[in-house]
Amino acid sequence: MIKKLRKAVLPVAGLGTRFLPATKAIAKEMLPVVDKPLIQYAVDEARAAGIEQFCLVTGRGKTSLVEHFDIAYELEATLKQRGKHKELQELREHHLPPGAVVTVRQQEPLGLGHAIWCARAFIDEDPFAILLPDDLVLADVPCTKQLADVYAQTGGCVVAVTEVPREHTSRYGILDIGRDDGRLVEVRGLVEKPKPEVAPSNLSIIGRYVLLPDVVEHLARMERGAGGEVQLTDAMAKLIGKVPFHGLRYEGRRFDCGDKVGFLEAQIAFALKRPDMAPAVRAFLKDYCAPDA
Ligand code: UTP
């Protein structure tokens, strides 16, 4: 029997060193793309896939992320008083039901695998999605929904994958693949950050996963992998051959918002999708790109 997917873990305990000094006092995941913080995009995407329960894995200095999911009564009252109904409605659309968000602490950023292990009591015996909020996907069908639809058919583990230039394989978790129908690939192996000359393919995992709870027992061993961190990829690799394991070439465009250029690109791409902003953005981009600019 394939258990319904209802839970998501959102690891947000990283240090965000690539965004210092912006991330000295605020969480990277609170940085906005246009007018919405990264964490909100991730939660909205998960909800669109039918997820009902959320676990934020937080760390020191990440309080604002949790507060973001509180109801801001004074603010809402003021908006109402001032007749700002559109703004009020937007805030309310993001309310989550009471008890839908829990947080756990990762006291030291020992790696993504360790962050997921910190959520073990929340995961319990259920399948769960993972969304890394700094990976943002612009798609007609939200990326997590695409994964959830495949999971409902295949069960097991499903990860979102994309081709990367071979010279960049050492930045990502890379798949060794079996059967491939052009969209769905059978995962035969996983390697974290392999050098291009030994990478089994150039198909990389992005920050969207649907996993079975079995992965937790492998994380519990706390084996250190690439970069001395407890790697999620290494624990996932232990499930291959034991449960169905697929990679999905998702439809959509992914932006690595943990990287400055990726973050900037996301601002432009998301602004160009907004009818209220697109004409002005297109006009200034044209100016900046003019040969004599
Ligand atoms: P990154 O690899 O982007 O690390 O983490 P980072 O610390 O956030 O950023 P840089 O590289 O220092 O600039 C990917 C995701 O995993 C979470 C991060 O919060 C981010 O959402 N993470 C990473 C944890 O929660 N704990 C960790 O120990 C590591």
Short mmCIF file of C-alpha atoms in Angstrom, two decimals, residues 7-144:
data_model
loop_
_atom_site.label_atom_id
_atom_site.label_comp_id
_atom_site.label_asym_id
_atom_site.label_seq_id
_atom_site.Cartn_x
_atom_site.Cartn_y
_atom_site.Cartn_z
CA LYS A 7 4.28 15.78 5.71
CA ALA A 8 7.11 18.06 4.66
CA VAL A 9 10.43 18.85 6.30
CA LEU A 10 11.99 22.23 5.54
CA PRO A 11 15.59 22.46 6.67
CA VAL A 12 16.47 26.08 7.42
CA ALA A 13 19.33 25.78 9.88
CA GLY A 14 22.20 26.51 7.48
CA LEU A 15 24.49 29.48 8.05
CA GLY A 16 23.94 31.09 4.65
CA THR A 17 27.58 32.18 4.47
CA ARG A 18 27.33 33.05 0.79
CA PHE A 19 24.91 35.83 1.68
CA LEU A 20 26.86 37.49 4.46
CA PRO A 21 26.48 40.16 5.70
CA ALA A 22 22.76 40.01 4.73
CA THR A 23 22.39 36.78 6.70
CA LYS A 24 24.19 37.93 9.83
CA ALA A 25 21.00 38.77 11.72
CA ILE A 26 18.26 37.44 9.44
CA ALA A 27 17.72 33.98 7.99
CA LYS A 28 18.60 33.39 4.34
CA GLU A 29 15.17 31.79 3.94
CA MET A 30 13.52 35.11 4.90
CA LEU A 31 15.10 36.91 1.94
CA PRO A 32 12.29 37.89 -0.43
CA VAL A 33 11.99 37.12 -4.11
CA VAL A 34 9.95 40.11 -5.27
CA ASP A 35 7.71 40.39 -2.19
CA LYS A 36 7.52 36.91 -0.70
CA PRO A 37 10.18 35.27 1.48
CA LEU A 38 11.74 32.06 0.21
CA ILE A 39 10.23 30.06 3.07
CA GLN A 40 6.73 31.13 2.02
CA TYR A 41 7.28 29.93 -1.56
CA ALA A 42 8.33 26.53 -0.18
CA VAL A 43 5.31 26.22 2.13
CA ASP A 44 2.90 27.34 -0.60
CA GLU A 45 4.43 24.80 -2.99
CA ALA A 46 4.08 22.00 -0.44
CA ARG A 47 0.46 22.92 0.29
CA ALA A 48 -0.30 22.79 -3.43
CA ALA A 49 0.88 19.16 -3.30
CA GLY A 50 -1.59 18.30 -0.53
CA ILE A 51 0.93 18.55 2.35
CA GLU A 52 -0.76 19.35 5.66
CA GLN A 53 2.03 19.14 8.25
CA PHE A 54 5.27 21.09 8.21
CA CYS A 55 8.44 20.74 10.21
CA LEU A 56 10.97 23.58 10.10
CA VAL A 57 14.45 22.49 11.14
CA THR A 58 15.78 25.73 12.56
CA GLY A 59 18.87 26.94 14.34
CA ARG A 60 20.18 30.00 16.13
CA GLY A 61 18.98 33.33 14.77
CA LYS A 62 16.10 31.81 12.81
CA THR A 63 13.23 33.00 15.01
CA SER A 64 11.78 35.27 12.31
CA LEU A 65 11.08 32.18 10.19
CA VAL A 66 8.82 30.76 12.86
CA GLU A 67 7.17 34.13 13.55
CA HIS A 68 6.38 34.42 9.86
CA PHE A 69 3.77 31.69 10.38
CA ASP A 70 2.07 33.42 13.32
CA ILE A 71 -1.08 35.47 12.84
CA ALA A 72 -0.14 39.15 13.11
CA TYR A 73 -3.30 40.35 14.87
CA GLU A 74 -2.31 44.01 15.33
CA LEU A 75 -1.15 44.27 11.73
CA GLU A 76 -4.34 42.67 10.43
CA ALA A 77 -6.50 44.98 12.59
CA THR A 78 -4.64 48.03 11.27
CA LEU A 79 -4.96 46.89 7.67
CA LYS A 80 -8.71 46.39 8.20
CA GLN A 81 -9.09 49.79 9.83
CA ARG A 82 -7.31 51.43 6.89
CA GLY A 83 -9.39 49.60 4.31
CA LYS A 84 -6.39 47.71 2.90
CA HIS A 85 -8.51 44.69 2.01
CA LYS A 86 -6.28 43.28 -0.71
CA GLU A 87 -3.22 43.22 1.56
CA LEU A 88 -5.30 41.71 4.37
CA GLN A 89 -6.64 38.99 2.12
CA GLU A 90 -3.12 38.15 0.92
CA LEU A 91 -1.92 37.75 4.52
CA ARG A 92 -4.90 35.55 5.35
CA GLU A 93 -4.36 33.29 2.37
CA HIS A 94 -1.08 32.28 3.96
CA HIS A 95 -2.51 31.35 7.36
CA LEU A 96 -1.86 27.73 8.24
CA PRO A 97 -4.24 25.76 10.45
CA PRO A 98 -3.33 25.67 14.16
CA GLY A 99 -0.74 23.00 14.85
CA ALA A 100 0.26 22.58 11.21
CA VAL A 101 3.81 23.88 11.80
CA VAL A 102 6.26 22.42 14.25
CA THR A 103 9.89 23.30 14.68
CA VAL A 104 12.88 21.30 15.78
CA ARG A 105 16.32 22.63 16.54
CA GLN A 106 19.52 21.66 14.82
CA GLN A 107 22.00 23.13 17.27
CA GLU A 108 24.99 22.74 14.95
CA PRO A 109 24.84 22.82 11.15
CA LEU A 110 26.40 19.38 10.63
CA GLY A 111 24.91 18.91 7.19
CA LEU A 112 21.60 18.39 5.41
CA GLY A 113 21.42 14.72 6.45
CA HIS A 114 21.82 15.70 10.09
CA ALA A 115 19.12 18.37 9.70
CA ILE A 116 16.65 15.76 8.40
CA TRP A 117 17.60 13.36 11.20
CA CYS A 118 16.70 16.11 13.68
CA ALA A 119 13.11 15.84 12.35
CA ARG A 120 12.90 12.08 13.04
CA ALA A 121 10.10 12.29 15.64
CA PHE A 122 7.99 14.37 13.22
CA ILE A 123 8.67 11.97 10.33
CA ASP A 124 7.80 8.95 12.49
CA GLU A 125 6.72 6.17 10.09
CA ASP A 126 5.37 8.34 7.30
CA PRO A 127 6.59 9.27 3.84
CA PHE A 128 7.66 12.90 3.70
CA ALA A 129 8.69 15.60 1.26
CA ILE A 130 11.78 17.73 1.70
CA LEU A 131 11.92 21.22 0.25
CA LEU A 132 15.10 23.26 0.45
CA PRO A 133 13.70 26.78 0.42
CA ASP A 134 16.76 28.26 -1.27
CA ASP A 135 15.96 26.22 -4.38
CA LEU A 136 13.07 28.00 -6.03
CA VAL A 137 11.19 26.40 -8.93
CA LEU A 138 9.05 28.39 -11.33
CA ALA A 139 6.59 25.89 -12.83
CA ASP A 140 3.01 25.64 -14.05
CA VAL A 141 2.51 22.55 -11.88
CA PRO A 142 4.40 23.10 -8.60
CA CYS A 143 7.49 20.88 -8.46
CA THR A 144 6.49 19.07 -5.23
#
